[in-house]
Amino acid sequence: MNITPVVNAVIALAAAVVTAFVVPWIKSKTTAAQREEIDAWVRIAVTAAEQIYRETGKGKEKKAYVLKFLEEKNLKIDEESVDLMIESAVKNMNKSFGREG
């Protein structure tokens, strides 16, 4: 069974949720500089996790790596927001490499 369309739909939905809800909430709680810093660290952590855990099925390890990385940077963000930011970073990374959809 090919679940690729389902996965793509879930990623698109997550990106829409980030845009519609999480981004405005984060903006209300942080300054522009803080948001840029958080976004940059999330992108760095996601890219590093993708390089370290190249095998398929390593999503839990990748997420744990990102969460630990952000914790080490003393960035305190709720897990739901981090999940959505990770999904957005992965989607943008895949899009930049032509791997989307």
Tab-separated table of C-alpha atoms in Angstrom:
chain	number	residue	atom	x	y	z
A	1	MET	CA	0.000	0.000	0.000
A	2	ASN	CA	1.402	3.399	-0.999
A	3	ILE	CA	0.865	5.901	1.822
A	4	THR	CA	2.851	8.716	0.185
A	5	PRO	CA	-0.265	10.809	-0.613
A	6	VAL	CA	-1.409	10.492	3.002
A	7	VAL	CA	2.014	11.539	4.324
A	8	ASN	CA	2.102	14.488	1.929
A	9	ALA	CA	-1.377	15.558	3.039
A	10	VAL	CA	-0.369	15.366	6.715
A	11	ILE	CA	2.745	17.456	6.057
A	12	ALA	CA	0.696	20.041	4.158
A	13	LEU	CA	-1.823	20.162	6.994
A	14	ALA	CA	0.948	20.584	9.573
A	15	ALA	CA	2.444	23.453	7.566
A	16	ALA	CA	-0.982	25.105	7.370
A	17	VAL	CA	-1.458	24.753	11.130
A	18	VAL	CA	1.978	26.266	11.748
A	19	THR	CA	1.152	29.198	9.515
A	20	ALA	CA	-2.329	29.766	10.899
A	21	PHE	CA	-1.894	29.161	14.623
A	22	VAL	CA	1.604	28.505	15.901
A	23	VAL	CA	3.372	31.357	14.140
A	24	PRO	CA	0.964	34.041	15.449
A	25	TRP	CA	1.135	32.557	18.960
A	26	ILE	CA	4.933	32.503	18.954
A	27	LYS	CA	4.985	36.065	17.617
A	28	SER	CA	2.818	37.209	20.511
A	29	LYS	CA	5.206	35.648	23.049
A	30	THR	CA	8.584	36.594	21.584
A	31	THR	CA	10.437	39.463	19.958
A	32	ALA	CA	11.405	39.383	16.296
A	33	ALA	CA	15.028	38.669	17.206
A	34	GLN	CA	14.023	35.776	19.470
A	35	ARG	CA	11.828	34.293	16.721
A	36	GLU	CA	14.654	34.504	14.203
A	37	GLU	CA	17.015	32.826	16.649
A	38	ILE	CA	14.553	30.027	17.447
A	39	ASP	CA	13.831	29.441	13.762
A	40	ALA	CA	17.531	29.365	12.913
A	41	TRP	CA	18.349	26.863	15.685
A	42	VAL	CA	15.436	24.616	14.685
A	43	ARG	CA	16.624	24.602	11.060
A	44	ILE	CA	20.194	23.845	12.129
A	45	ALA	CA	19.059	21.021	14.419
A	46	VAL	CA	16.766	19.490	11.780
A	47	THR	CA	19.489	19.612	9.129
A	48	ALA	CA	21.983	18.016	11.516
A	49	ALA	CA	19.516	15.301	12.522
A	50	GLU	CA	18.832	14.532	8.855
A	51	GLN	CA	22.575	14.116	8.263
A	52	ILE	CA	23.214	12.018	11.369
A	53	TYR	CA	20.209	9.683	10.973
A	54	ARG	CA	20.065	8.997	7.238
A	55	GLU	CA	18.193	5.690	7.424
A	56	THR	CA	14.418	5.605	7.017
A	57	GLY	CA	12.361	4.975	10.120
A	58	LYS	CA	14.569	7.111	12.366
A	59	GLY	CA	11.992	9.829	13.044
A	60	LYS	CA	12.005	9.335	16.821
A	61	GLU	CA	15.790	9.560	16.985
A	62	LYS	CA	15.782	12.683	14.812
A	63	LYS	CA	13.163	14.372	16.989
A	64	ALA	CA	15.025	13.440	20.178
A	65	TYR	CA	18.199	14.911	18.706
A	66	VAL	CA	16.431	18.189	17.833
A	67	LEU	CA	14.807	18.451	21.279
A	68	LYS	CA	18.131	17.802	23.029
A	69	PHE	CA	19.881	20.333	20.802
A	70	LEU	CA	17.291	23.022	21.569
A	71	GLU	CA	17.439	22.205	25.281
A	72	GLU	CA	21.227	22.619	25.235
A	73	LYS	CA	20.691	26.069	23.701
A	74	ASN	CA	18.308	26.905	26.591
A	75	LEU	CA	15.418	27.418	24.190
A	76	LYS	CA	12.238	26.628	26.055
A	77	ILE	CA	9.432	25.918	23.594
A	78	ASP	CA	6.430	23.665	24.158
A	79	GLU	CA	6.664	20.299	22.427
A	80	GLU	CA	3.660	20.866	20.154
A	81	SER	CA	5.212	24.065	18.779
A	82	VAL	CA	8.559	22.333	18.325
A	83	ASP	CA	6.859	19.472	16.459
A	84	LEU	CA	5.237	21.906	14.063
A	85	MET	CA	8.432	23.899	13.615
A	86	ILE	CA	10.307	20.674	12.865
A	87	GLU	CA	7.700	19.651	10.277
A	88	SER	CA	7.920	23.080	8.679
A	89	ALA	CA	11.739	22.976	8.618
A	90	VAL	CA	11.726	19.482	7.058
A	91	LYS	CA	9.165	20.557	4.463
A	92	ASN	CA	11.230	23.620	3.543
A	93	MET	CA	14.426	21.560	3.422
A	94	ASN	CA	12.811	18.947	1.166
A	95	LYS	CA	11.370	21.668	-1.045
A	96	SER	CA	14.773	23.308	-1.439
A	97	PHE	CA	16.251	19.969	-2.528
A	98	GLY	CA	13.384	19.255	-4.919
A	99	ARG	CA	12.128	16.295	-2.884
A	100	GLU	CA	8.638	17.632	-2.142
A	101	GLY	CA	5.535	15.849	-3.356
